[in-house]
XYZ file of N, CA and C in Angstrom:
570
model
N 4.999 -18.044 4.955
C 4.296 -16.811 4.668
C 4.355 -15.897 5.896
N 4.718 -14.661 5.683
C 4.746 -13.674 6.746
C 3.323 -13.258 7.072
N 2.994 -13.194 8.354
C 1.661 -12.765 8.772
C 1.693 -11.276 9.089
N 1.083 -10.496 8.218
C 1.005 -9.061 8.436
C -0.145 -8.752 9.389
N -0.051 -7.633 10.070
C -1.089 -7.200 11.008
C -1.295 -5.695 10.837
N -1.631 -5.300 9.624
C -1.768 -3.887 9.291
C -3.224 -3.445 9.365
N -4.118 -4.245 8.805
C -5.539 -3.890 8.748
C -6.226 -4.063 10.093
N -5.581 -4.791 10.999
C -6.152 -5.073 12.316
C -7.463 -5.849 12.169
N -7.514 -6.695 11.149
C -8.656 -7.549 10.849
C -8.075 -8.848 10.295
N -8.396 -9.967 10.921
C -7.747 -11.229 10.554
C -7.876 -11.570 9.074
N -9.084 -11.486 8.530
C -9.286 -11.865 7.128
C -8.550 -10.902 6.188
N -8.644 -9.610 6.460
C -7.970 -8.628 5.609
C -6.451 -8.782 5.698
N -5.936 -9.001 6.909
C -4.488 -9.179 7.074
C -4.004 -10.463 6.412
N -4.816 -11.506 6.451
C -4.450 -12.762 5.777
C -4.332 -12.535 4.267
N -5.264 -11.765 3.709
C -5.203 -11.446 2.284
C -3.962 -10.611 1.967
N -3.684 -9.602 2.780
C -2.490 -8.777 2.566
C -1.220 -9.617 2.615
N -1.212 -10.610 3.485
C -0.039 -11.468 3.662
C 0.151 -12.443 2.505
N -0.935 -12.825 1.857
C -0.862 -13.873 0.842
C -1.011 -13.380 -0.595
N -1.488 -12.156 -0.780
C -1.760 -11.668 -2.125
C -0.996 -10.361 -2.364
N 0.053 -10.406 -3.173
C 0.851 -9.200 -3.415
C 0.049 -8.022 -3.965
N -0.937 -8.282 -4.826
C -1.740 -7.184 -5.350
C -2.522 -6.515 -4.223
N -3.027 -7.300 -3.288
C -3.758 -6.730 -2.157
C -2.865 -5.765 -1.380
N -1.615 -6.145 -1.172
C -0.695 -5.293 -0.418
C -0.420 -3.982 -1.159
N -0.194 -4.060 -2.458
C 0.061 -2.850 -3.247
C -1.185 -1.950 -3.247
N -2.359 -2.567 -3.402
C -3.592 -1.776 -3.403
C -3.850 -1.138 -2.042
N -3.570 -1.868 -0.966
C -3.728 -1.292 0.367
C -2.858 -0.063 0.538
N -1.628 -0.152 0.050
C -0.725 1.000 0.147
C -1.245 2.155 -0.702
N -1.742 1.866 -1.881
C -2.308 2.902 -2.731
C -3.470 3.607 -2.032
N -4.341 2.829 -1.396
C -5.537 3.380 -0.749
C -5.220 4.151 0.530
N -4.003 3.994 1.060
C -3.621 4.649 2.315
C -3.370 6.133 2.075
N -4.477 6.848 1.917
C -4.420 8.283 1.654
C -5.750 8.897 2.076
N -5.700 9.813 3.010
C -6.858 10.566 3.489
C -7.927 9.697 4.155
N -7.532 8.516 4.602
C -8.385 7.669 5.430
C -7.484 6.962 6.439
N -8.085 6.385 7.456
C -7.292 5.667 8.458
C -6.522 4.526 7.795
N -5.298 4.329 8.243
C -4.421 3.308 7.682
C -5.090 1.933 7.643
N -5.658 1.520 8.769
C -6.248 0.185 8.804
C -7.457 0.082 7.876
N -8.206 1.170 7.695
C -9.325 1.174 6.755
C -8.806 0.991 5.330
N -7.734 1.681 4.997
C -7.140 1.560 3.669
C -6.716 0.123 3.385
N -6.073 -0.498 4.358
C -5.558 -1.846 4.133
C -6.644 -2.925 4.240
N -7.848 -2.547 4.673
C -8.999 -3.452 4.601
C -9.657 -3.384 3.232
N -9.342 -2.340 2.479
C -9.944 -2.128 1.165
C -9.803 -3.284 0.200
N -8.614 -3.874 0.049
C -8.486 -4.996 -0.880
C -9.401 -6.176 -0.531
N -9.602 -6.443 0.743
C -10.512 -7.533 1.132
C -11.949 -7.202 0.733
N -12.339 -5.938 0.877
C -13.679 -5.518 0.437
C -13.816 -5.718 -1.068
N -12.781 -5.331 -1.807
C -12.832 -5.495 -3.262
C -12.930 -6.967 -3.645
N -12.139 -7.794 -3.015
C -12.185 -9.224 -3.342
C -13.564 -9.801 -3.040
N -14.131 -9.408 -1.914
C -15.459 -9.903 -1.549
C -16.512 -9.462 -2.568
N -16.433 -8.228 -3.000
C -17.432 -7.683 -3.922
C -17.261 -8.172 -5.350
N -16.006 -8.357 -5.769
C -15.730 -8.763 -7.151
C -15.637 -10.277 -7.322
N -15.352 -10.969 -6.235
C -15.137 -12.412 -6.325
C -13.725 -12.769 -6.759
N -12.876 -11.769 -6.872
C -11.477 -11.971 -7.269
C -10.683 -10.721 -6.911
N -9.393 -10.846 -7.014
C -8.498 -9.697 -6.925
C -7.459 -9.905 -8.027
N -7.899 -9.721 -9.251
C -7.098 -9.955 -10.441
C -6.877 -8.619 -11.150
N -5.617 -8.226 -11.282
C -5.293 -6.909 -11.839
C -5.849 -6.727 -13.251
N -5.702 -7.716 -14.106
C -6.172 -7.579 -15.489
C -7.684 -7.405 -15.541
N -8.398 -8.148 -14.723
C -9.865 -8.042 -14.714
C -10.317 -6.694 -14.151
N -9.642 -6.220 -13.113
C -9.993 -4.915 -12.539
C -9.695 -3.814 -13.548
N -8.559 -3.900 -14.211
C -8.180 -2.881 -15.197
C -9.183 -2.823 -16.348
N -9.761 -3.963 -16.705
C -10.673 -4.031 -17.848
C -12.102 -3.614 -17.518
N -12.419 -3.436 -16.248
C -13.787 -3.080 -15.865
C -14.160 -1.683 -16.339
N -15.439 -1.483 -16.596
C -15.964 -0.159 -16.887
C -15.683 0.745 -15.689
N -15.188 1.957 -15.942
C -14.788 2.850 -14.866
C -15.953 3.204 -13.942
N -17.117 3.470 -14.486
C -18.281 3.802 -13.658
C -18.731 2.611 -12.825
N -18.715 1.436 -13.417
C -19.104 0.228 -12.683
C -18.130 -0.028 -11.538
N -16.840 0.188 -11.800
C -15.855 -0.026 -10.740
C -16.010 1.018 -9.641
N -16.301 2.257 -10.007
C -16.525 3.301 -8.998
C -17.705 2.927 -8.101
N -18.727 2.296 -8.666
C -19.874 1.846 -7.861
C -19.450 0.751 -6.886
N -18.584 -0.142 -7.336
C -18.055 -1.183 -6.444
C -17.294 -0.525 -5.294
N -16.504 0.475 -5.614
C -15.733 1.194 -4.592
C -16.645 1.940 -3.617
N -17.782 2.438 -4.107
C -18.676 3.277 -3.304
C -19.687 2.493 -2.479
N -19.916 1.229 -2.808
C -20.904 0.433 -2.081
C -20.599 0.470 -0.593
N -21.598 0.828 0.228
C -21.348 0.891 1.679
C -20.999 -0.470 2.275
N -20.052 -0.532 3.172
C -19.131 0.549 3.508
C -18.122 0.759 2.376
N -17.960 2.009 1.992
C -17.107 2.356 0.857
C -15.671 1.886 1.082
N -15.028 1.521 0.001
C -13.625 1.120 0.059
C -12.757 2.326 0.406
N -13.152 3.490 -0.089
C -12.402 4.726 0.161
C -13.381 5.884 0.165
N -13.051 6.933 0.874
C -13.959 8.081 0.949
C -14.091 8.814 -0.375
N -13.164 8.597 -1.294
C -13.240 9.168 -2.638
C -13.290 8.019 -3.649
N -14.441 7.353 -3.758
C -14.512 6.141 -4.570
C -14.241 6.360 -6.053
N -14.629 7.499 -6.592
C -14.412 7.736 -8.017
C -12.944 7.925 -8.355
N -12.306 8.882 -7.698
C -10.903 9.167 -8.014
C -9.992 8.009 -7.593
N -10.259 7.418 -6.431
C -9.414 6.298 -6.007
C -9.702 5.050 -6.836
N -10.931 4.894 -7.272
C -11.249 3.783 -8.164
C -10.465 3.883 -9.462
N -10.380 5.107 -9.999
C -9.603 5.311 -11.227
C -8.122 5.005 -10.986
N -7.600 5.380 -9.802
C -6.192 5.073 -9.493
C -5.975 3.572 -9.342
N -6.922 2.901 -8.696
C -6.806 1.444 -8.554
C -6.763 0.800 -9.929
N -7.649 1.220 -10.821
C -7.662 0.636 -12.163
C -6.375 0.964 -12.931
N -5.875 2.185 -12.791
C -4.623 2.560 -13.467
C -3.462 1.724 -12.941
N -3.401 1.525 -11.625
C -2.346 0.701 -11.044
C -2.471 -0.741 -11.550
N -3.697 -1.245 -11.598
C -3.908 -2.612 -12.082
C -3.507 -2.759 -13.547
N -3.704 -1.703 -14.344
C -3.243 -1.740 -15.738
C -1.732 -1.915 -15.799
N -1.007 -1.193 -14.957
C 0.453 -1.302 -14.933
C 0.877 -2.699 -14.488
N 0.268 -3.205 -13.426
C 0.620 -4.546 -12.935
C 0.335 -5.590 -14.015
N -0.794 -5.466 -14.673
C -1.164 -6.411 -15.722
C -0.207 -6.343 -16.906
N 0.053 -5.133 -17.371
C 0.853 -4.931 -18.584
C 2.353 -5.128 -18.353
N 2.888 -4.519 -17.286
C 4.339 -4.505 -17.116
C 4.884 -5.628 -16.236
N 4.018 -6.241 -15.438
C 4.491 -7.274 -14.512
C 3.760 -8.595 -14.690
N 3.198 -8.809 -15.877
C 2.578 -10.093 -16.194
C 1.439 -10.456 -15.262
N 0.712 -9.447 -14.785
C -0.428 -9.641 -13.885
C -0.020 -10.246 -12.541
N 1.252 -10.069 -12.189
C 1.784 -10.603 -10.927
C 2.473 -9.470 -10.170
N 1.776 -8.920 -9.186
C 2.311 -7.770 -8.449
C 3.625 -8.081 -7.753
N 3.870 -9.321 -7.380
C 5.118 -9.647 -6.689
C 6.338 -9.425 -7.573
N 6.161 -9.449 -8.887
C 7.277 -9.210 -9.802
C 7.791 -7.776 -9.695
N 6.967 -6.891 -9.165
C 7.387 -5.518 -8.921
C 8.646 -5.501 -8.061
N 8.700 -6.378 -7.057
C 9.850 -6.400 -6.159
C 10.733 -7.633 -6.307
N 10.195 -8.746 -6.745
C 11.007 -9.968 -6.778
C 12.135 -9.903 -7.800
N 11.984 -9.104 -8.822
C 13.028 -9.012 -9.844
C 13.841 -7.720 -9.761
N 13.636 -6.929 -8.719
C 14.418 -5.697 -8.551
C 15.798 -6.055 -7.993
N 16.845 -5.640 -8.686
C 18.210 -5.997 -8.287
C 18.740 -5.144 -7.141
N 18.266 -3.899 -7.045
C 18.762 -2.987 -6.010
C 17.594 -2.247 -5.370
N 17.863 -1.652 -4.235
C 16.855 -0.833 -3.571
C 16.444 0.350 -4.430
N 17.383 0.956 -5.129
C 17.064 2.093 -5.992
C 16.166 1.672 -7.160
N 16.427 0.493 -7.705
C 15.571 -0.014 -8.787
C 14.161 -0.262 -8.251
N 14.071 -0.856 -7.079
C 12.770 -1.107 -6.454
C 12.039 0.211 -6.212
N 12.740 1.183 -5.655
C 12.132 2.487 -5.402
C 11.639 3.109 -6.705
N 12.424 3.057 -7.739
C 12.029 3.635 -9.028
C 10.786 2.945 -9.584
N 10.718 1.630 -9.446
C 9.544 0.899 -9.927
C 8.291 1.301 -9.155
N 8.424 1.408 -7.852
C 7.265 1.765 -7.032
C 6.834 3.199 -7.328
N 7.803 4.119 -7.453
C 7.483 5.516 -7.767
C 6.791 5.652 -9.121
N 7.031 4.726 -10.019
C 6.412 4.772 -11.349
C 4.948 4.328 -11.332
N 4.502 3.748 -10.223
C 3.110 3.304 -10.134
C 2.166 4.495 -9.982
N 0.996 4.433 -10.597
C 0.008 5.495 -10.396
C -0.335 5.621 -8.907
N -0.345 6.863 -8.418
C -0.723 7.111 -7.030
C 0.398 6.993 -6.024
N 1.612 6.711 -6.472
C 2.759 6.570 -5.570
C 3.746 7.701 -5.817
N 3.812 8.633 -4.878
C 4.820 9.675 -4.931
C 6.067 9.217 -4.194
N 6.980 10.126 -4.007
C 8.262 9.825 -3.357
C 8.074 9.219 -1.960
N 7.295 9.884 -1.118
C 7.134 9.424 0.265
C 6.447 8.059 0.325
N 5.358 7.912 -0.391
C 4.628 6.634 -0.368
C 5.507 5.504 -0.908
N 6.286 5.793 -1.935
C 7.176 4.779 -2.500
C 8.228 4.352 -1.482
N 8.817 5.315 -0.773
C 9.821 4.979 0.253
C 9.195 4.157 1.381
N 7.989 4.519 1.778
C 7.295 3.757 2.826
C 7.049 2.327 2.359
N 6.633 2.162 1.104
C 6.361 0.814 0.608
C 7.644 -0.016 0.525
N 8.742 0.588 0.109
C 10.037 -0.123 0.101
C 10.382 -0.564 1.525
N 10.152 0.322 2.495
C 10.417 -0.029 3.900
C 9.506 -1.157 4.362
N 8.242 -1.112 3.990
C 7.299 -2.173 4.348
C 7.762 -3.514 3.786
N 8.152 -3.522 2.536
C 8.632 -4.756 1.916
C 9.878 -5.281 2.622
N 10.815 -4.389 2.933
C 12.058 -4.813 3.572
C 11.859 -5.272 4.996
N 11.133 -4.477 5.775
C 10.978 -4.769 7.198
C 10.056 -5.945 7.475
N 9.006 -6.084 6.686
C 8.006 -7.093 7.026
C 7.971 -8.300 6.093
N 8.460 -8.150 4.863
C 8.420 -9.279 3.930
C 9.807 -9.752 3.517
N 10.838 -9.194 4.144
C 12.219 -9.587 3.867
C 12.604 -9.412 2.399
N 12.043 -8.382 1.767
C 12.445 -8.011 0.417
C 13.570 -7.004 0.597
N 14.797 -7.501 0.491
C 15.951 -6.695 0.874
C 17.038 -6.650 -0.198
N 16.713 -6.127 -1.388
C 17.791 -5.994 -2.373
C 18.841 -5.010 -1.841
N 20.032 -5.102 -2.335
C 21.119 -4.227 -1.910
C 20.674 -2.768 -1.948
N 20.864 -2.079 -0.823
C 20.541 -0.662 -0.751
C 19.080 -0.352 -0.453
N 18.323 -1.342 -0.014
C 16.895 -1.072 0.227
C 16.678 -0.072 1.353
N 17.483 -0.159 2.422
C 17.300 0.795 3.533
C 17.587 2.227 3.081
N 18.612 2.399 2.284
C 18.929 3.728 1.776
C 17.797 4.234 0.887
N 17.246 3.344 0.065
C 16.127 3.725 -0.810
C 14.895 4.093 0.013
N 14.694 3.405 1.116
C 13.540 3.684 1.981
C 13.741 4.950 2.805
N 14.969 5.409 2.940
C 15.247 6.599 3.739
C 14.951 6.351 5.210
N 14.461 7.361 5.904
C 14.187 7.248 7.335
C 13.166 6.156 7.641
N 12.313 5.823 6.674
C 11.300 4.779 6.897
C 11.932 3.397 7.045
N 13.161 3.239 6.567
C 13.845 1.958 6.663
C 14.619 1.761 7.956
N 14.664 2.787 8.811
C 15.428 2.686 10.051
C 14.840 1.629 10.984
N 15.719 0.838 11.575
C 15.296 -0.136 12.580
C 14.709 0.587 13.783
N 13.646 0.036 14.329
C 13.067 0.566 15.554
C 12.244 1.828 15.389
N 12.048 2.286 14.159
C 11.265 3.502 13.970
C 9.771 3.198 14.083
N 9.006 4.248 14.282
C 7.542 4.124 14.329
C 6.944 5.197 13.430
N 7.458 5.303 12.219
C 7.085 6.371 11.296
C 5.904 6.052 10.397
N 5.692 4.770 10.084
C 4.757 4.461 8.998
C 4.190 3.051 9.132
N 3.385 2.702 8.150
C 2.794 1.371 8.081
C 3.871 0.281 8.077
N 5.061 0.617 7.633
C 6.163 -0.357 7.629
C 6.491 -0.847 9.033
N 6.079 -0.068 10.040
C 6.407 -0.388 11.429
C 5.223 -0.948 12.217
N 4.114 -1.236 11.550
C 2.920 -1.738 12.230
C 2.928 -3.263 12.240
N 2.978 -3.811 13.469
C 2.991 -5.266 13.652
C 1.837 -5.749 14.518
N 1.204 -4.833 15.235
C 0.159 -5.188 16.191
C -0.558 -3.905 16.607
N -1.589 -3.989 17.425
C -2.300 -2.768 17.832
C -1.406 -1.746 18.547
N -0.459 -2.198 19.346
C 0.417 -1.272 20.062
C 1.310 -0.494 19.095
N 1.862 -1.162 18.106
C 2.711 -0.458 17.142
C 1.882 0.461 16.249
N 0.643 0.094 15.967
C -0.250 0.996 15.228
C -0.451 2.278 16.029
N -0.664 2.156 17.317
C -0.824 3.335 18.181
C 0.440 4.184 18.194
N 1.597 3.534 18.226
C 2.867 4.266 18.231
C 3.061 5.030 16.918
N 2.722 4.404 15.807
C 2.832 5.076 14.503
C 1.860 6.246 14.447
N 0.647 6.034 14.907
C -0.346 7.110 14.908
C 0.142 8.287 15.759
N 0.725 7.997 16.926
C 1.254 9.061 17.803
C 2.397 9.804 17.109
N 3.273 9.085 16.428
C 4.373 9.716 15.700
C 3.835 10.674 14.643
N 2.832 10.228 13.899
C 2.260 11.067 12.842
C 1.582 12.306 13.424
N 0.875 12.140 14.516
C 0.221 13.295 15.150
C 1.253 14.306 15.642
N 2.336 13.813 16.219
C 3.397 14.709 16.694
C 4.054 15.425 15.513
N 4.258 14.710 14.417
C 4.864 15.314 13.227
C 3.986 16.433 12.665
N 2.672 16.269 12.770
C 1.757 17.316 12.299
C 1.817 18.548 13.183
N 2.068 18.350 14.479
C 2.134 19.474 15.420
C 3.443 20.234 15.348
N 4.513 19.541 14.942
C 5.840 20.146 14.897
C 5.994 20.923 13.603
N 6.272 22.221 13.693
C 6.452 23.013 12.459
C 7.690 22.535 11.701
N 7.556 22.518 10.390
C 8.694 22.109 9.562
C 9.734 23.225 9.539
N 10.981 22.815 9.545
C 12.085 23.789 9.475
C 12.087 24.445 8.103
N 12.286 25.706 8.092
C 12.356 26.417 6.800
C 13.781 26.395 6.306
N 13.935 26.191 5.030
C 15.288 26.065 4.519
C 15.502 26.675 3.234
């Protein structure tokens, strides 16, 4: 088992390393909150629910699940909208992948197929999908043919662009610095 160090919390990172749904949910939650807070979210959910089962989460009452998300410390700063996305993602995992999130990537024949599957998930746009493909390839050795091309710049060796490049506190700092610099640099007009 690969030991991830994204949440910067031993218990949360152990869950991310051992539970594919936790990893997908952490990536989903990585929006408008600190990266490590997002990736601690699945551990909070498991603690509060007593499980991390996609079918059970998908079947929960939406208001009840939003309350679980909002319980201090909140899983996400937008517990209602992100709770709905978590449930929508869990519906897809339950229905299309037999309630096994690892099937999302274990049966993908190519990097492009993997990217397309990830992009089809609720809450995953182009950039987030490419980052997740890079995370799978770089840290979990999920390397179907063409995965680096599918991941784009996020798949480059030695980069510090995203969560795919976080292995320890120092690399988290490097990724954070890269993101801050990217925000300061004006985008080229084209």
